Coordinates of C-alpha atoms and ligand atoms in Angstrom, one line a residue:
X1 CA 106.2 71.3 117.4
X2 CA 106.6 74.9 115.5
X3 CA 104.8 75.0 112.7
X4 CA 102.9 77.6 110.2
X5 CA 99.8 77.5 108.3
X6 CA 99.8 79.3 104.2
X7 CA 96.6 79.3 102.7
X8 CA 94.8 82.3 101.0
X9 CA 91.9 84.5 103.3
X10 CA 88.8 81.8 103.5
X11 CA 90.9 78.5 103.4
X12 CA 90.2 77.5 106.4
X13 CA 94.3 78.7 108.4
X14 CA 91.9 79.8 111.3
X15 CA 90.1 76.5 111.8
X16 CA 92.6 74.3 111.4
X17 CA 95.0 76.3 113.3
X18 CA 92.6 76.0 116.8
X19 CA 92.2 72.2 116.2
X20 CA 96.0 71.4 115.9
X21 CA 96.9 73.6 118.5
X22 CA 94.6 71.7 120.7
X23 CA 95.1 68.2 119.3
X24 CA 99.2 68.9 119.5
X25 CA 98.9 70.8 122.9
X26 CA 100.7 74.2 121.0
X27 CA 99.9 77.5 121.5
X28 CA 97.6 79.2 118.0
X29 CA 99.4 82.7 117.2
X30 CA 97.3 84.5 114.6
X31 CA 98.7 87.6 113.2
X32 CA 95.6 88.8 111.9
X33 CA 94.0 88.1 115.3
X34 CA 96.6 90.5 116.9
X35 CA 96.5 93.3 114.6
X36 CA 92.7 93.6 114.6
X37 CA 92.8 93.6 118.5
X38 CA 95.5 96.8 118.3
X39 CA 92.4 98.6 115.8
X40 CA 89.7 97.4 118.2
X41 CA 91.3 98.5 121.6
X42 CA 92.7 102.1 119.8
X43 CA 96.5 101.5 120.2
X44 CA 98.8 103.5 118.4
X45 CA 99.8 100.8 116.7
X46 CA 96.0 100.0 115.8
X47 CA 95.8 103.2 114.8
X48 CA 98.7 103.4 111.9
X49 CA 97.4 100.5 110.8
X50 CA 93.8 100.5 110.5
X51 CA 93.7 101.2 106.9
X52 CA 96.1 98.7 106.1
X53 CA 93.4 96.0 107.5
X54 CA 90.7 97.6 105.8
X55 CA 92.2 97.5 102.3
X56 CA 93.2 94.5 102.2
X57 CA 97.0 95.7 102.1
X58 CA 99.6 94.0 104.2
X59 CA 100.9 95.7 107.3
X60 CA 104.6 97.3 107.5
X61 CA 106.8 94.3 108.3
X62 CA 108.2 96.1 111.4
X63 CA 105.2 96.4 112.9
X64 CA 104.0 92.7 112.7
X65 CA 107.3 91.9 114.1
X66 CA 106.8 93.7 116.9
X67 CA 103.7 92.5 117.5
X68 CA 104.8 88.9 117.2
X69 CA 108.0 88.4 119.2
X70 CA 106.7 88.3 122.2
X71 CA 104.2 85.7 121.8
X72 CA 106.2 83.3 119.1
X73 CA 109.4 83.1 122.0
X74 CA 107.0 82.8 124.9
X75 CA 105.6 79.9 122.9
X76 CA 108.5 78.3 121.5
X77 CA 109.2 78.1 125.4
X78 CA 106.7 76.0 126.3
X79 CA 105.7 73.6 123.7
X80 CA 105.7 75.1 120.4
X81 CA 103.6 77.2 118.2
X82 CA 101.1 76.7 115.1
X83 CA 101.8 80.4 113.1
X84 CA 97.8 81.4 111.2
X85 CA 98.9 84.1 109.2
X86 CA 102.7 84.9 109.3
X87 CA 104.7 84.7 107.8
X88 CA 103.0 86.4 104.7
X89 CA 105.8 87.2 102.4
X90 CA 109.4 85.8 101.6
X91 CA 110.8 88.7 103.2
X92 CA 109.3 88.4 106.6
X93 CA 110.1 84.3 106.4
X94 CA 114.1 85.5 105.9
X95 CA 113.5 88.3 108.5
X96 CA 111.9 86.0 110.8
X97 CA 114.4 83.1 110.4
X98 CA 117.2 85.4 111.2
X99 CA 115.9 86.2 114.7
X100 CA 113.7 83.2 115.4
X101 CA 117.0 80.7 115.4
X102 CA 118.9 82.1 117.6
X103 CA 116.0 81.5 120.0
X104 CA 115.7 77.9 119.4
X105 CA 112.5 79.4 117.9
X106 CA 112.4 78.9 114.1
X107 CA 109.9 76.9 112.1
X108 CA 110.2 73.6 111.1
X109 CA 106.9 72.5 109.0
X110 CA 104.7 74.7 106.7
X111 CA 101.5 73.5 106.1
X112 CA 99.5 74.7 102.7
X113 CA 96.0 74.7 102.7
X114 CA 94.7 74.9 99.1
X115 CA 91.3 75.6 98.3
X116 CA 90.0 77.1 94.9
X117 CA 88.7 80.5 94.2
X118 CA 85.0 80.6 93.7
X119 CA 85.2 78.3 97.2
X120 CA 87.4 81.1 98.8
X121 CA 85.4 84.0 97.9
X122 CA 82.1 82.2 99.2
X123 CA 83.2 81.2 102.2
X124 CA 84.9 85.1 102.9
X125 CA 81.6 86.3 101.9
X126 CA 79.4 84.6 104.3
X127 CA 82.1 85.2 107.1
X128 CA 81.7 88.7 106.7
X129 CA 78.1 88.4 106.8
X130 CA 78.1 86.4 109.9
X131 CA 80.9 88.6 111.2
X132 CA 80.3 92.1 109.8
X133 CA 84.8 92.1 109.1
X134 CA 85.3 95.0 107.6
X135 CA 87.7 93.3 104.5
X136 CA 85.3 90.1 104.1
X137 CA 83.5 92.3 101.5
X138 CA 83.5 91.8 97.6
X139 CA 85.3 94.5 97.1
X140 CA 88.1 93.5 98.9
X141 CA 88.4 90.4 99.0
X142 CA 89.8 90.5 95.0
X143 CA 92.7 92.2 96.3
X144 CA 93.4 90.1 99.1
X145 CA 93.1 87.1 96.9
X146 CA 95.9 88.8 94.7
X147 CA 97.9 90.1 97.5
X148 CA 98.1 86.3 98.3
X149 CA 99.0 85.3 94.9
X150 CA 101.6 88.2 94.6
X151 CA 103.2 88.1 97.8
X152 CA 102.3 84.7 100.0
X153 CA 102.8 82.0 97.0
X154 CA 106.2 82.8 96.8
X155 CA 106.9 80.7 100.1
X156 CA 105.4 77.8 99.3
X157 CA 108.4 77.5 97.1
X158 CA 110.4 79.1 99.8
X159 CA 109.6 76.3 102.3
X160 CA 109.4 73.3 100.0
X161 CA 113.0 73.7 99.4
X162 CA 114.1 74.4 103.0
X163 CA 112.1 73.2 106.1
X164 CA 109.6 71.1 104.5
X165 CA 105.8 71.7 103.0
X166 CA 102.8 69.8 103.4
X167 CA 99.4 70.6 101.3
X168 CA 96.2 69.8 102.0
X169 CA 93.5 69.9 100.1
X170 CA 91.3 72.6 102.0
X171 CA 88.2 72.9 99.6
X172 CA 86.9 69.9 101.6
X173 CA 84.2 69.3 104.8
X174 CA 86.4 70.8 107.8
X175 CA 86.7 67.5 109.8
X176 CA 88.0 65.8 106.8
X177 CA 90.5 68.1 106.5
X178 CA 91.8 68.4 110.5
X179 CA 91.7 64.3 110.1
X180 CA 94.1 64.5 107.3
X181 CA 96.1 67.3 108.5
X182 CA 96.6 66.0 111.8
X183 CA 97.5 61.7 110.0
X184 CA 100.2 64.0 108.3
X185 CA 101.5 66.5 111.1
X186 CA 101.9 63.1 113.4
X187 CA 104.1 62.0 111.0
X188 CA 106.1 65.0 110.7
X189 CA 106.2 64.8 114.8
X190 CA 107.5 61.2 114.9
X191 CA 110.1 62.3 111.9
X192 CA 111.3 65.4 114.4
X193 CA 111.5 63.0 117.2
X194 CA 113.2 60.6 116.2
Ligands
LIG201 P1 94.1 87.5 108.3 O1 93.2 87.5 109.6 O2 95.2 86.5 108.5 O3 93.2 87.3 107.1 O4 94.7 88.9 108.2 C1 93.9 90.1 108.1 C2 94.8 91.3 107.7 O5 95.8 91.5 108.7 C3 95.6 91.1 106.4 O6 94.8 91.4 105.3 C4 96.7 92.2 106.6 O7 96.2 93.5 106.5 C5 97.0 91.9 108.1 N1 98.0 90.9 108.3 C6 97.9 89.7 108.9 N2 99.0 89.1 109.0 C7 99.9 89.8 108.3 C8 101.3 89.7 108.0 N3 102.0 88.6 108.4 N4 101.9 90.7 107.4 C9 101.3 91.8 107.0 N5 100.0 92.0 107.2 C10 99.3 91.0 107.9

């Protein structure tokens, strides 16, 4: 199964995105995962885009590209892929789509994780307290919060008219939510197979 996770920083994408990949035997991909190891290890690429990470901006699209193609076809190879992070904006979907199909590659469920505000901005804030991440703070979490609403909502449209959306509601206790995320993804999986 290839599928990719849209939900707003705090709703949970990171979570959920270990559990399914175990439960559905898939490899997890996060893009924020990969571009904060580039910053920690120094790379050039971590390098030009350090600042990006910390303000809460999103990173050149040609960069997370880069970063991602290897991993999403090496995974599409062997079992499929659950996406934490990416795509972020209708323009990488399209970009994405364009490269990702002629590799067998290309999505085929989003799921939306939908959790409210004030939930979202505690649950950033005491990850960055456990975590010490350098955007978990309060004052950037605001603009990642309308970074989402500016550039990442757009695609929940996007995919509910083309490969299919699913949304959870996210604001609740985190097994109830892998229960009912994986109850609908098996469904999705018998759908595909059959
Ligand atoms: P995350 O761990 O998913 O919350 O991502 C942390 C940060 O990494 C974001 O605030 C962006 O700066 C960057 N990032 C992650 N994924 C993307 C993406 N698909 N496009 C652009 N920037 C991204």
């Amino acid at each position: 199964m290839r599928l990719l996770l849209i939900g707003p920083p705090g709703s949970g994408k990171g979570t959920q995105a270990v559990r399914i990949a175990e439960h559905f035997g898939i490899t997890h991909i996060a893009s924020g995962d990969l571009l904060r190891r580039h910053v920690a290890e120094g790379t050039s690429i971590g390098q030009s885009i350090e600042e990006y990470l910390n303000r809460g901006d999103l990173v050149p699209d040609g960069v997370v590209m880069d970063v991602l193609r290897k991993p999403v076809t090496a995974a599409s190879r062997s079992g499929g892929y659950v996406l934490d992070g990416f795509p972020r904006t209708v323009e990488q979907a399209e970009a994405a789509y364009l490269v990702a199909k002629t590799l067998g590659a290309s999505v085929q469920i989003a799921l939306h994780l939908d959790v409210d505000r004030a939930e979202l901005v505690r649950r950033v804030l005491a990850r960055g307290q456990a975590t010490g991440r350098a955007d978990d703070t309060e004052e950037v979490i605001n603009h990642r919060l309308q970074v989402f609403e500016d550039h990442t909502r757009p695609l929940l449209d996007y995919y509910a008219h083309r490969e299919g959306l699913i949304t959870v509601n996210g604001a609740r206790p985190v097994d109830e939510v892998s229960w009912s995320v994986i109850v609908q993804l098996q469904r999705v999986q018998r759908q595909l197979d059959a």
